[in-house]
mmCIF file of C-alpha atoms in Angstrom:
data_model
loop_
_atom_site.group_PDB
_atom_site.id
_atom_site.type_symbol
_atom_site.label_atom_id
_atom_site.label_comp_id
_atom_site.label_asym_id
_atom_site.label_seq_id
_atom_site.Cartn_x
_atom_site.Cartn_y
_atom_site.Cartn_z
ATOM 1 C CA MET G 1003 0.000 0.000 0.000
ATOM 2 C CA SER G 1004 1.399 3.448 -0.978
ATOM 3 C CA LEU G 1005 -0.625 5.511 1.513
ATOM 4 C CA TRP G 1006 -0.341 6.422 5.205
ATOM 5 C CA THR G 1007 -3.382 7.856 7.161
ATOM 6 C CA SER G 1008 -4.110 9.259 10.616
ATOM 7 C CA LEU G 1009 -7.346 10.583 12.275
ATOM 8 C CA GLU G 1010 -6.832 13.446 14.742
ATOM 9 C CA PRO G 1011 -8.613 12.762 17.083
ATOM 10 C CA ALA G 1012 -9.833 9.224 16.491
ATOM 11 C CA SER G 1013 -12.852 9.745 18.835
ATOM 12 C CA THR G 1014 -14.907 12.871 19.385
ATOM 13 C CA THR G 1015 -18.210 14.049 20.846
ATOM 14 C CA VAL G 1016 -20.951 16.128 19.216
ATOM 15 C CA ALA G 1017 -24.274 17.496 20.421
ATOM 16 C CA PRO G 1018 -27.335 17.256 18.147
ATOM 17 C CA GLY G 1019 -27.814 20.540 16.348
ATOM 18 C CA SER G 1020 -24.089 21.452 16.536
ATOM 19 C CA THR G 1021 -20.924 20.349 14.712
ATOM 20 C CA ALA G 1022 -17.630 18.605 15.460
ATOM 21 C CA THR G 1023 -14.482 18.463 13.280
ATOM 22 C CA VAL G 1024 -11.868 15.704 12.861
ATOM 23 C CA ARG G 1025 -8.686 16.086 10.752
ATOM 24 C CA LEU G 1026 -7.601 13.257 8.457
ATOM 25 C CA ARG G 1027 -3.873 13.367 7.537
ATOM 26 C CA LEU G 1028 -2.400 11.214 4.779
ATOM 27 C CA ARG G 1029 1.033 10.773 3.049
ATOM 28 C CA ASN G 1030 1.786 9.476 -0.433
ATOM 29 C CA THR G 1031 4.407 6.788 0.163
ATOM 30 C CA GLY G 1032 4.469 5.772 -3.491
ATOM 31 C CA ASP G 1033 6.810 6.887 -6.289
ATOM 32 C CA VAL G 1034 4.196 8.521 -8.555
ATOM 33 C CA VAL G 1035 1.920 11.509 -8.232
ATOM 34 C CA ASP G 1036 -1.561 10.375 -7.188
ATOM 35 C CA GLU G 1037 -4.975 11.937 -6.532
ATOM 36 C CA TYR G 1038 -7.089 10.631 -3.641
ATOM 37 C CA ARG G 1039 -10.896 10.860 -3.459
ATOM 38 C CA PHE G 1040 -12.777 10.760 -0.087
ATOM 39 C CA ARG G 1041 -16.256 9.395 0.710
ATOM 40 C CA PRO G 1042 -17.721 9.048 4.257
ATOM 41 C CA VAL G 1043 -19.317 5.694 5.106
ATOM 42 C CA GLY G 1044 -21.313 4.388 8.093
ATOM 43 C CA ALA G 1045 -24.419 5.488 10.036
ATOM 44 C CA LEU G 1046 -23.137 9.077 10.275
ATOM 45 C CA ALA G 1047 -22.457 9.417 6.536
ATOM 46 C CA PRO G 1048 -25.602 11.522 5.872
ATOM 47 C CA TRP G 1049 -24.413 14.081 8.428
ATOM 48 C CA THR G 1050 -20.673 14.004 7.467
ATOM 49 C CA THR G 1051 -18.901 16.233 4.967
ATOM 50 C CA VAL G 1052 -15.253 16.024 3.751
ATOM 51 C CA GLU G 1053 -13.374 19.153 2.689
ATOM 52 C CA PRO G 1054 -11.789 18.966 0.192
ATOM 53 C CA ALA G 1055 -13.466 15.985 -1.504
ATOM 54 C CA ALA G 1056 -10.226 15.150 -3.429
ATOM 55 C CA LEU G 1057 -6.523 15.710 -2.690
ATOM 56 C CA ARG G 1058 -3.477 15.447 -5.086
ATOM 57 C CA LEU G 1059 -0.155 14.489 -3.500
ATOM 58 C CA TYR G 1060 3.348 14.087 -4.842
ATOM 59 C CA PRO G 1061 5.475 11.157 -3.708
ATOM 60 C CA GLY G 1062 6.675 11.597 -0.150
ATOM 61 C CA THR G 1063 4.369 14.586 0.583
ATOM 62 C CA THR G 1064 1.672 14.879 3.270
ATOM 63 C CA GLY G 1065 -1.777 16.487 3.078
ATOM 64 C CA ALA G 1066 -4.909 16.799 5.258
ATOM 65 C CA VAL G 1067 -8.710 17.001 4.896
ATOM 66 C CA GLU G 1068 -11.331 17.929 7.507
ATOM 67 C CA LEU G 1069 -14.315 15.782 8.447
ATOM 68 C CA THR G 1070 -17.286 17.769 9.801
ATOM 69 C CA PHE G 1071 -20.065 15.977 11.730
ATOM 70 C CA ALA G 1072 -23.421 17.818 12.043
ATOM 71 C CA PRO G 1073 -26.151 15.518 13.481
ATOM 72 C CA PRO G 1074 -29.610 17.183 13.503
ATOM 73 C CA ARG G 1075 -31.552 17.861 16.698
ATOM 74 C CA THR G 1076 -34.083 15.161 15.927
ATOM 75 C CA PRO G 1077 -34.830 11.648 17.220
ATOM 76 C CA ASP G 1078 -32.924 10.274 14.199
ATOM 77 C CA ALA G 1079 -29.621 11.251 15.814
ATOM 78 C CA ALA G 1080 -29.715 8.540 18.459
ATOM 79 C CA ALA G 1081 -27.692 9.204 21.576
ATOM 80 C CA GLY G 1082 -24.519 7.155 22.093
ATOM 81 C CA PRO G 1083 -21.282 6.232 20.256
ATOM 82 C CA HIS G 1084 -21.408 5.745 16.487
ATOM 83 C CA PRO G 1085 -18.495 4.317 14.423
ATOM 84 C CA TYR G 1086 -17.694 5.976 11.134
ATOM 85 C CA GLY G 1087 -15.248 5.553 8.286
ATOM 86 C CA VAL G 1088 -13.780 7.456 5.316
ATOM 87 C CA GLN G 1089 -13.205 5.577 2.101
ATOM 88 C CA ILE G 1090 -10.014 6.757 0.311
ATOM 89 C CA THR G 1091 -9.679 5.729 -3.348
ATOM 90 C CA PRO G 1092 -6.388 6.449 -5.219
ATOM 91 C CA THR G 1093 -6.900 7.444 -8.859
ATOM 92 C CA GLU G 1094 -3.778 5.659 -10.088
ATOM 93 C CA HIS G 1095 -4.423 2.492 -8.138
ATOM 94 C CA PRO G 1096 -8.233 2.232 -7.461
ATOM 95 C CA GLU G 1097 -7.856 -1.315 -6.223
ATOM 96 C CA ALA G 1098 -5.742 -0.040 -3.305
ATOM 97 C CA THR G 1099 -8.722 1.502 -1.427
ATOM 98 C CA THR G 1100 -8.328 2.115 2.297
ATOM 99 C CA VAL G 1101 -10.915 3.067 4.998
ATOM 100 C CA PRO G 1102 -9.652 4.697 8.196
ATOM 101 C CA GLU G 1103 -12.206 4.405 11.044
ATOM 102 C CA GLY G 1104 -13.122 6.485 14.070
ATOM 103 C CA SER G 1105 -15.945 7.025 16.566
ATOM 104 C CA VAL G 1106 -18.331 9.908 17.256
ATOM 105 C CA THR G 1107 -20.474 10.034 20.426
ATOM 106 C CA VAL G 1108 -23.803 11.880 20.073
ATOM 107 C CA THR G 1109 -24.881 13.446 23.342
ATOM 108 C CA PRO G 1110 -28.488 12.879 24.531
ATOM 109 C CA PHE G 1111 -31.161 15.579 24.654
ATOM 110 C CA THR G 1112 -34.811 15.483 25.785
ATOM 111 C CA GLU G 1113 -37.679 17.370 24.259
ATOM 112 C CA ILE G 1114 -41.378 16.535 24.509
ATOM 113 C CA ARG G 1115 -44.493 18.124 23.109
ATOM 114 C CA ALA G 1116 -48.024 17.561 24.445
ATOM 115 C CA GLU G 1117 -51.432 18.390 23.019
ATOM 116 C CA LEU G 1118 -55.027 17.855 24.205
ATOM 117 C CA VAL G 1119 -57.356 16.284 21.645
ATOM 118 C CA PRO G 1120 -59.777 18.014 21.670
ATOM 119 C CA PRO G 1121 -58.789 21.007 23.791
ATOM 120 C CA THR G 1122 -62.448 21.630 24.736
ATOM 121 C CA VAL G 1123 -64.870 18.843 25.717
ATOM 122 C CA ARG G 1124 -68.564 19.081 26.592
ATOM 123 C CA GLY G 1125 -70.768 16.875 28.729
ATOM 124 C CA ARG G 1126 -73.301 16.654 31.530
ATOM 125 C CA PHE G 1127 -71.647 13.963 33.654
ATOM 126 C CA ARG G 1128 -68.166 13.441 32.147
ATOM 127 C CA GLY G 1129 -65.714 14.459 29.457
ATOM 128 C CA ARG G 1130 -63.211 12.252 27.626
ATOM 129 C CA PRO G 1131 -60.196 14.192 26.259
ATOM 130 C CA ARG G 1132 -57.004 12.466 25.115
ATOM 131 C CA LEU G 1133 -53.493 13.757 25.834
ATOM 132 C CA ALA G 1134 -50.993 13.147 23.022
ATOM 133 C CA VAL G 1135 -47.341 13.206 24.218
ATOM 134 C CA ASP G 1136 -44.607 13.229 21.525
ATOM 135 C CA ASN G 1137 -40.965 12.416 22.323
ATOM 136 C CA LEU G 1138 -38.910 14.713 20.090
ATOM 137 C CA GLY G 1139 -35.622 13.874 21.820
ATOM 138 C CA ASN G 1140 -33.095 11.168 21.026
ATOM 139 C CA THR G 1141 -33.474 9.156 24.249
ATOM 140 C CA ARG G 1142 -36.283 7.342 26.049
ATOM 141 C CA VAL G 1143 -38.560 9.500 28.197
ATOM 142 C CA THR G 1144 -40.356 8.385 31.390
ATOM 143 C CA ALA G 1145 -43.029 10.755 32.672
ATOM 144 C CA SER G 1146 -46.098 10.871 34.930
ATOM 145 C CA VAL G 1147 -49.383 12.658 34.138
ATOM 146 C CA SER G 1148 -51.643 14.375 36.681
ATOM 147 C CA GLY G 1149 -54.612 16.768 36.560
ATOM 148 C CA SER G 1150 -55.583 19.870 38.500
ATOM 149 C CA ASP G 1151 -58.011 22.799 38.406
ATOM 150 C CA ASN G 1152 -58.941 25.804 40.486
ATOM 151 C CA GLY G 1153 -61.305 24.935 43.325
ATOM 152 C CA GLY G 1154 -61.149 21.171 42.844
ATOM 153 C CA GLN G 1155 -64.354 21.136 40.801
ATOM 154 C CA LEU G 1156 -63.304 18.140 38.699
ATOM 155 C CA SER G 1157 -62.063 14.627 39.391
ATOM 156 C CA TYR G 1158 -59.545 12.926 37.085
ATOM 157 C CA ASP G 1159 -59.270 9.328 35.933
ATOM 158 C CA ILE G 1160 -55.990 9.131 33.945
ATOM 159 C CA ARG G 1161 -54.936 5.905 32.219
ATOM 160 C CA PRO G 1162 -52.055 5.286 32.094
ATOM 161 C CA SER G 1163 -50.749 7.764 34.628
ATOM 162 C CA ASN G 1164 -47.098 6.818 33.864
ATOM 163 C CA VAL G 1165 -45.724 6.500 30.328
ATOM 164 C CA GLN G 1166 -42.442 5.500 28.682
ATOM 165 C CA ILE G 1167 -41.911 6.869 25.188
ATOM 166 C CA GLU G 1168 -39.174 5.841 22.765
ATOM 167 C CA PRO G 1169 -37.408 8.518 20.664
ATOM 168 C CA GLY G 1170 -39.557 9.699 17.800
ATOM 169 C CA ARG G 1171 -42.689 7.981 19.143
ATOM 170 C CA ALA G 1172 -45.890 9.256 20.761
ATOM 171 C CA ALA G 1173 -48.086 8.057 23.628
ATOM 172 C CA PHE G 1174 -51.805 8.707 24.107
ATOM 173 C CA VAL G 1175 -53.191 9.109 27.612
ATOM 174 C CA LYS G 1176 -56.952 8.654 28.105
ATOM 175 C CA THR G 1177 -58.517 11.003 30.617
ATOM 176 C CA VAL G 1178 -62.038 10.985 32.086
ATOM 177 C CA LEU G 1179 -63.160 14.265 33.663
ATOM 178 C CA LYS G 1180 -66.089 14.140 36.096
ATOM 179 C CA PRO G 1181 -67.669 17.178 37.766
ATOM 180 C CA ARG G 1182 -68.037 16.815 41.509
ATOM 181 C CA GLN G 1183 -71.465 18.507 41.426
ATOM 182 C CA ILE G 1184 -74.222 18.099 38.832
ATOM 183 C CA THR G 1185 -75.823 21.225 37.387
ATOM 184 C CA TRP G 1186 -79.538 20.486 37.118
ATOM 185 C CA PHE G 1187 -80.800 23.678 35.500
ATOM 186 C CA GLY G 1188 -79.253 26.733 33.907
ATOM 187 C CA THR G 1189 -76.682 27.530 31.251
ATOM 188 C CA ALA G 1190 -73.454 25.652 30.534
ATOM 189 C CA GLU G 1191 -70.419 26.498 32.682
ATOM 190 C CA ASP G 1192 -66.748 26.524 31.590
ATOM 191 C CA ARG G 1193 -64.386 24.693 33.926
ATOM 192 C CA PRO G 1194 -60.692 25.194 32.972
ATOM 193 C CA TYR G 1195 -58.285 22.418 33.934
ATOM 194 C CA THR G 1196 -54.614 21.499 33.483
ATOM 195 C CA LEU G 1197 -52.885 18.215 32.737
ATOM 196 C CA GLY G 1198 -49.260 18.255 33.885
ATOM 197 C CA ILE G 1199 -46.418 16.068 32.568
ATOM 198 C CA THR G 1200 -43.617 15.583 35.087
ATOM 199 C CA ARG G 1201 -40.167 14.166 34.252
ATOM 200 C CA SER G 1202 -37.299 13.487 36.604
ATOM 201 C CA GLY G 1203 -34.909 16.435 36.654
ATOM 202 C CA ASP G 1204 -36.954 18.511 34.178
ATOM 203 C CA PRO G 1205 -39.530 21.227 34.775
ATOM 204 C CA ARG G 1206 -43.204 20.234 34.596
ATOM 205 C CA LEU G 1207 -44.969 20.707 31.255
ATOM 206 C CA ASP G 1208 -48.574 21.936 31.631
ATOM 207 C CA VAL G 1209 -51.288 21.586 28.996
ATOM 208 C CA ASP G 1210 -54.455 23.630 29.474
ATOM 209 C CA GLY G 1211 -57.946 22.539 28.482
ATOM 210 C CA THR G 1212 -61.589 23.437 29.115
ATOM 211 C CA TYR G 1213 -64.479 21.228 30.226
ATOM 212 C CA VAL G 1214 -67.888 22.728 29.398
ATOM 213 C CA GLN G 1215 -70.402 21.297 31.865
ATOM 214 C CA LYS G 1216 -73.938 21.350 30.522
ATOM 215 C CA SER G 1217 -76.990 21.333 32.777
ATOM 216 C CA PHE G 1218 -78.904 18.083 33.267
ATOM 217 C CA LEU G 1219 -82.112 19.659 31.988
ATOM 218 C CA PRO G 1220 -82.117 22.485 29.437
ATOM 219 C CA GLY G 1221 -83.380 25.877 30.523
ATOM 220 C CA TRP G 1222 -86.474 25.811 28.331
ATOM 221 C CA LEU G 1223 -87.557 22.507 29.900
ATOM 222 C CA ALA G 1224 -87.440 24.015 33.393
ATOM 223 C CA THR G 1225 -89.629 26.889 32.179
ATOM 224 C CA PHE G 1226 -92.039 24.410 30.607
ATOM 225 C CA PHE G 1227 -92.342 22.379 33.818
ATOM 226 C CA GLY G 1228 -92.944 25.573 35.802
ATOM 227 C CA LEU G 1229 -95.778 26.642 33.507
ATOM 228 C CA LEU G 1230 -97.238 23.131 33.533
ATOM 229 C CA LEU G 1231 -97.214 23.055 37.342
ATOM 230 C CA ALA G 1232 -98.884 26.461 37.497
ATOM 231 C CA LEU G 1233 -101.614 25.315 35.085
ATOM 232 C CA ALA G 1234 -102.174 22.128 37.089
ATOM 233 C CA ILE G 1235 -102.581 24.069 40.353
ATOM 234 C CA THR G 1236 -104.991 26.483 38.653
ATOM 235 C CA PHE G 1237 -107.067 23.619 37.241
ATOM 236 C CA VAL G 1238 -107.330 21.885 40.645
ATOM 237 C CA MET G 1239 -108.443 25.107 42.322
ATOM 238 C CA LEU G 1240 -111.096 25.742 39.656
ATOM 239 C CA TRP G 1241 -112.288 22.142 39.870
ATOM 240 C CA PHE G 1242 -112.902 22.267 43.609
ATOM 241 C CA THR G 1243 -114.462 25.706 43.291
ATOM 242 C CA TYR G 1244 -116.832 24.907 40.412
ATOM 243 C CA ALA G 1245 -117.156 21.119 40.738
ATOM 244 C CA PRO G 1246 -120.184 19.878 38.699
ATOM 245 C CA LYS G 1247 -123.018 18.227 40.640
ATOM 246 C CA VAL G 1248 -123.807 14.876 39.049
ATOM 247 C CA ARG G 1249 -126.864 12.834 40.023
ATOM 248 C CA THR G 1250 -128.003 9.530 38.613
ATOM 249 C CA LEU G 1251 -131.569 8.363 37.987
ATOM 250 C CA ALA G 1252 -130.536 4.748 37.446
ATOM 251 C CA GLN G 1253 -132.299 2.118 39.576
ATOM 252 C CA GLU G 1254 -131.593 -1.503 40.255
ATOM 253 C CA LYS G 1255 -133.478 -3.966 38.107
ATOM 254 C CA GLN G 1256 -135.299 -6.712 39.999
ATOM 255 C CA VAL G 1257 -135.114 -10.122 38.368
ATOM 256 C CA ALA G 1258 -137.627 -12.817 39.262
ATOM 257 C CA VAL G 1259 -136.271 -16.303 39.886
ATOM 258 C CA ALA G 1260 -137.915 -19.140 37.997
ATOM 259 C CA PRO G 1261 -139.424 -21.594 40.498
ATOM 260 C CA SER G 1262 -138.381 -24.723 38.589
ATOM 261 C CA ALA G 1263 -137.069 -25.783 35.230
ATOM 262 C CA LEU G 1264 -139.308 -28.931 35.307
ATOM 263 C CA PRO G 1265 -143.095 -28.509 34.977
ATOM 264 C CA GLU G 1266 -145.220 -30.211 37.557
ATOM 265 C CA ASP G 1267 -147.272 -33.206 36.388
ATOM 266 C CA THR G 1268 -150.767 -32.599 37.789
ATOM 267 C CA SER G 1269 -152.360 -35.495 35.917
ATOM 268 C CA SER G 1270 -150.782 -38.037 38.223
ATOM 269 C CA GLU G 1271 -152.451 -38.577 41.573
ATOM 270 C CA GLU G 1272 -149.150 -39.524 43.218
ATOM 271 C CA PRO G 1273 -146.152 -37.215 42.399
ATOM 272 C CA ALA G 1274 -142.718 -38.595 41.577
ATOM 273 C CA PRO G 1275 -139.988 -38.514 44.228
ATOM 274 C CA GLU G 1276 -138.026 -35.783 42.461
ATOM 275 C CA GLU G 1277 -141.121 -33.581 42.228
ATOM 276 C CA SER G 1278 -141.998 -34.041 45.853
ATOM 277 C CA GLU G 1279 -138.543 -33.039 46.950
ATOM 278 C CA ALA G 1280 -138.559 -29.931 44.730
ATOM 279 C CA SER G 1281 -142.061 -28.849 45.620
ATOM 280 C CA GLY G 1282 -140.935 -27.025 48.771
ATOM 281 C CA PRO G 1283 -138.373 -24.742 47.089
ATOM 282 C CA ALA G 1284 -140.655 -24.180 44.131
ATOM 283 C CA GLU G 1285 -143.386 -22.808 46.369
ATOM 284 C CA SER G 1286 -140.912 -20.497 48.167
ATOM 285 C CA ALA G 1287 -139.774 -18.965 44.835
ATOM 286 C CA GLU G 1288 -143.132 -17.336 44.106
ATOM 287 C CA PRO G 1289 -143.038 -13.933 42.339
ATOM 288 C CA ASP G 1290 -144.087 -12.307 45.645
ATOM 289 C CA SER G 1291 -140.511 -12.747 46.959
ATOM 290 C CA PRO G 1292 -137.738 -10.548 45.456
ATOM 291 C CA ALA G 1293 -135.399 -12.257 43.007
ATOM 292 C CA ALA G 1294 -131.644 -12.050 42.781
ATOM 293 C CA THR G 1295 -130.214 -8.661 41.793
ATOM 294 C CA GLU G 1296 -127.537 -7.828 39.227
ATOM 295 C CA GLU G 1297 -124.790 -7.355 41.828
ATOM 296 C CA GLY G 1298 -122.564 -10.183 43.045
ATOM 297 C CA GLY G 1299 -124.015 -12.868 40.804
ATOM 298 C CA GLY G 1300 -127.372 -12.357 42.482
ATOM 299 C CA SER G 1301 -128.190 -14.097 45.775
ATOM 300 C CA GLY G 1302 -131.511 -15.877 46.177
ATOM 301 C CA ASP G 1303 -133.582 -17.224 49.019
ATOM 302 C CA ALA G 1304 -131.852 -19.974 50.965
ATOM 303 C CA GLU G 1305 -134.936 -22.196 50.557
ATOM 304 C CA THR G 1306 -134.693 -22.011 46.752
ATOM 305 C CA ALA G 1307 -131.028 -23.008 46.748
ATOM 306 C CA ALA G 1308 -131.841 -26.600 45.840
ATOM 307 C CA GLU G 1309 -133.153 -25.662 42.386
ATOM 308 C CA CYS G 1310 -131.002 -25.106 39.250
ATOM 309 C CA ALA G 1311 -133.080 -23.710 36.403
ATOM 310 C CA VAL G 1312 -132.861 -21.270 33.514
ATOM 311 C CA ASP G 1313 -135.213 -18.302 33.734
ATOM 312 C CA GLU G 1314 -137.292 -17.958 30.571
ATOM 313 C CA ASP G 1315 -137.466 -14.158 30.887
ATOM 314 C CA ASP G 1316 -133.767 -13.219 31.080
ATOM 315 C CA GLY G 1317 -132.208 -16.547 29.948
ATOM 316 C CA ARG G 1318 -129.943 -16.792 33.035
ATOM 317 C CA LEU G 1319 -129.228 -19.859 35.145
ATOM 318 C CA TYR G 1320 -130.209 -19.575 38.798
ATOM 319 C CA CYS G 1321 -128.554 -22.245 40.893
ATOM 320 C CA SER G 1322 -127.096 -22.937 44.315
ATOM 321 C CA ASN G 1323 -123.324 -22.872 44.588
ATOM 322 C CA THR G 1324 -120.534 -23.706 47.000
ATOM 323 C CA PRO G 1325 -120.045 -20.948 49.612
ATOM 324 C CA ASP G 1326 -117.126 -18.667 48.737
ATOM 325 C CA ALA G 1327 -116.826 -20.203 45.263
ATOM 326 C CA THR G 1328 -113.819 -18.691 43.431
ATOM 327 C CA GLY G 1329 -114.163 -16.792 40.148
ATOM 328 C CA TYR G 1330 -111.216 -16.879 37.729
ATOM 329 C CA GLU G 1331 -110.204 -14.542 34.897
ATOM 330 C CA LYS G 1332 -110.077 -17.463 32.449
ATOM 331 C CA ARG G 1333 -111.501 -20.985 32.446
ATOM 332 C CA SER G 1334 -108.471 -22.318 34.277
ATOM 333 C CA TYR G 1335 -107.357 -22.680 37.889
ATOM 334 C CA ASP G 1336 -103.972 -21.197 36.940
ATOM 335 C CA SER G 1337 -105.469 -17.864 35.809
ATOM 336 C CA ALA G 1338 -105.882 -14.809 38.008
ATOM 337 C CA VAL G 1339 -108.557 -14.807 40.742
ATOM 338 C CA ARG G 1340 -111.195 -12.111 40.100
ATOM 339 C CA GLY G 1341 -113.289 -12.586 43.251
ATOM 340 C CA GLU G 1342 -115.696 -14.939 45.067
ATOM 341 C CA LEU G 1343 -119.390 -15.790 45.388
ATOM 342 C CA GLU G 1344 -120.017 -15.269 49.077
ATOM 343 C CA THR G 1345 -123.706 -16.252 48.768
ATOM 344 C CA GLU G 1346 -124.950 -19.788 48.300
ATOM 345 C CA TYR G 1347 -127.368 -18.998 45.488
ATOM 346 C CA SER G 1348 -126.367 -17.062 42.347
ATOM 347 C CA TRP G 1349 -127.220 -16.454 38.719
ATOM 348 C CA PHE G 1350 -124.936 -17.287 35.768
ATOM 349 C CA GLU G 1351 -124.887 -15.642 32.341
ATOM 350 C CA CYS G 1352 -123.523 -18.420 30.086
ATOM 351 C CA TRP G 1353 -121.211 -21.449 29.989
ATOM 352 C CA GLY G 1354 -118.067 -22.490 28.089
ATOM 353 C CA HIS G 1355 -115.404 -25.207 27.788
ATOM 354 C CA GLY G 1356 -112.105 -24.865 29.652
ATOM 355 C CA GLU G 1357 -109.754 -26.732 31.989
ATOM 356 C CA GLN G 1358 -110.939 -29.975 33.622
ATOM 357 C CA THR G 1359 -112.728 -28.978 36.820
ATOM 358 C CA ARG G 1360 -111.892 -30.469 40.224
ATOM 359 C CA SER G 1361 -114.254 -31.580 42.947
ATOM 360 C CA ASP G 1362 -113.709 -30.740 46.603
ATOM 361 C CA HIS G 1363 -114.476 -34.379 47.533
ATOM 362 C CA GLU G 1364 -111.768 -36.925 46.856
ATOM 363 C CA ASP G 1365 -114.263 -39.709 46.016
ATOM 364 C CA ASP G 1366 -115.956 -37.590 43.331
ATOM 365 C CA GLY G 1367 -112.883 -37.605 41.085
ATOM 366 C CA ASP G 1368 -112.299 -35.015 38.348
ATOM 367 C CA GLY G 1369 -115.312 -33.226 36.930
ATOM 368 C CA ASP G 1370 -116.022 -32.021 33.413
ATOM 369 C CA ASP G 1371 -114.606 -29.033 31.510
ATOM 370 C CA ILE G 1372 -117.632 -26.739 31.926
ATOM 371 C CA TRP G 1373 -117.253 -23.251 33.410
ATOM 372 C CA TYR G 1374 -119.971 -20.654 34.081
ATOM 373 C CA TRP G 1375 -119.614 -16.898 33.544
ATOM 374 C CA THR G 1376 -121.095 -14.701 36.281
ATOM 375 C CA LYS G 1377 -120.738 -11.414 38.135
ATOM 376 C CA LEU G 1378 -118.912 -11.911 41.442
ATOM 377 C CA ASP G 1379 -119.830 -10.260 44.741
ATOM 378 C CA ASN G 1380 -117.057 -7.651 44.409
ATOM 379 C CA GLY G 1381 -118.523 -6.414 41.103
ATOM 380 C CA SER G 1382 -115.993 -8.164 38.827
ATOM 381 C CA TRP G 1383 -116.880 -10.801 36.264
ATOM 382 C CA GLY G 1384 -115.325 -14.268 36.421
ATOM 383 C CA ASN G 1385 -115.519 -17.938 35.492
ATOM 384 C CA VAL G 1386 -116.782 -20.424 38.130
ATOM 385 C CA ALA G 1387 -116.095 -24.148 37.804
ATOM 386 C CA SER G 1388 -119.094 -26.442 37.315
ATOM 387 C CA SER G 1389 -117.959 -28.441 40.363
ATOM 388 C CA ASP G 1390 -119.003 -25.436 42.510
ATOM 389 C CA LEU G 1391 -122.664 -25.688 41.269
ATOM 390 C CA SER G 1392 -125.267 -28.155 42.517
ATOM 391 C CA ALA G 1393 -126.687 -28.893 39.045
ATOM 392 C CA GLU G 1394 -127.051 -32.562 38.117
ATOM 393 C CA GLN G 1395 -126.088 -31.992 34.467
ATOM 394 C CA HIS G 1396 -123.446 -29.760 32.897
ATOM 395 C CA PRO G 1397 -123.981 -27.674 30.997
ATOM 396 C CA VAL G 1398 -127.476 -26.992 32.355
ATOM 397 C CA PRO G 1399 -129.987 -27.410 29.504
ATOM 398 C CA GLY G 1400 -131.404 -24.156 28.211
ATOM 399 C CA LEU G 1401 -128.404 -21.931 29.163
ATOM 400 C CA GLN G 1402 -126.645 -20.322 26.220
ATOM 401 C CA GLU G 1403 -122.982 -20.934 25.468
ATOM 402 C CA CYS G 1404 -120.585 -18.004 25.914
ATOM 403 C CA ARG G 1405 -119.455 -16.376 22.656
#
């Protein structure tokens, strides 16, 4: 090799945004005049310049060029030592290329930038701003985030409250702002707040924002409710002052109970057993005695309770029933209870099919599926099971079926 080189100094330090200079000395140890061209190589090559870019030396002479390092003040100039090299190519002997090497240490610097997105949030119960923190330095940043405001009117839920950000990267911190008191009525109120970013050994960086707290109910709705309340009070006062007098001319309708559904056989000198047993109740159900009324299914005379017959005038069944017989909303024991028949003799409007009825006596077994529609003693209408009636046949002949 016909070239001698030396870097002065071989190692140096440079701060981002500034420059550092290293001198490269070389001697032509050959026996011919040669021209040398210089090209920086390595990670620092984009920020390295060589002056002059070419140098012509006679045999036995020495020359020098200057290397200038100018790393930018950006995250790209990573802090720490960086090796570099300068490729020297002789013009006369290009195959005899040499690369002297050195080292440059880039000093660290920290710089962060923070921004609230959005800077103003609105809400009735909470606000959700996001804090964007950018690391513009060339080393990792560890910081904590906290919130504050004048008067302590807001509470802060910050996640995460501690962040680590690599050079050239950004971190997003979610924040939930909650007012400590709810504004029920009125106009919106501005509540300024501050999110602070604290780093070890560096001053705190504050970012200001505004939370606009809206009232729970808008102002026009409060006015509307006030007017509505005033109108309601006025209406009540006028009603009690000028209350209309209402009288009814309606009267209860008296319904005569049919004495018997079976005509008496007067041609026979000796009556049948069934007729003799029913003769007593039939005589007690003469038109002179009042019949069952419309209320409570209609209660009849206790002496006529043995008869079950359909009245030809109103088409209703008049029959004795179990005391406190239950009336159901539907023709089923599982449906809602509408009331009871407290009397032992009632009238029934019509009949229909439903759930299999049950007898109160274990030896009677299950009954049929006939239910009777009637007005209960509390004024409600309901279905009564046929097992609660004393009729011998269900449905009772002559009673219409419910539609």
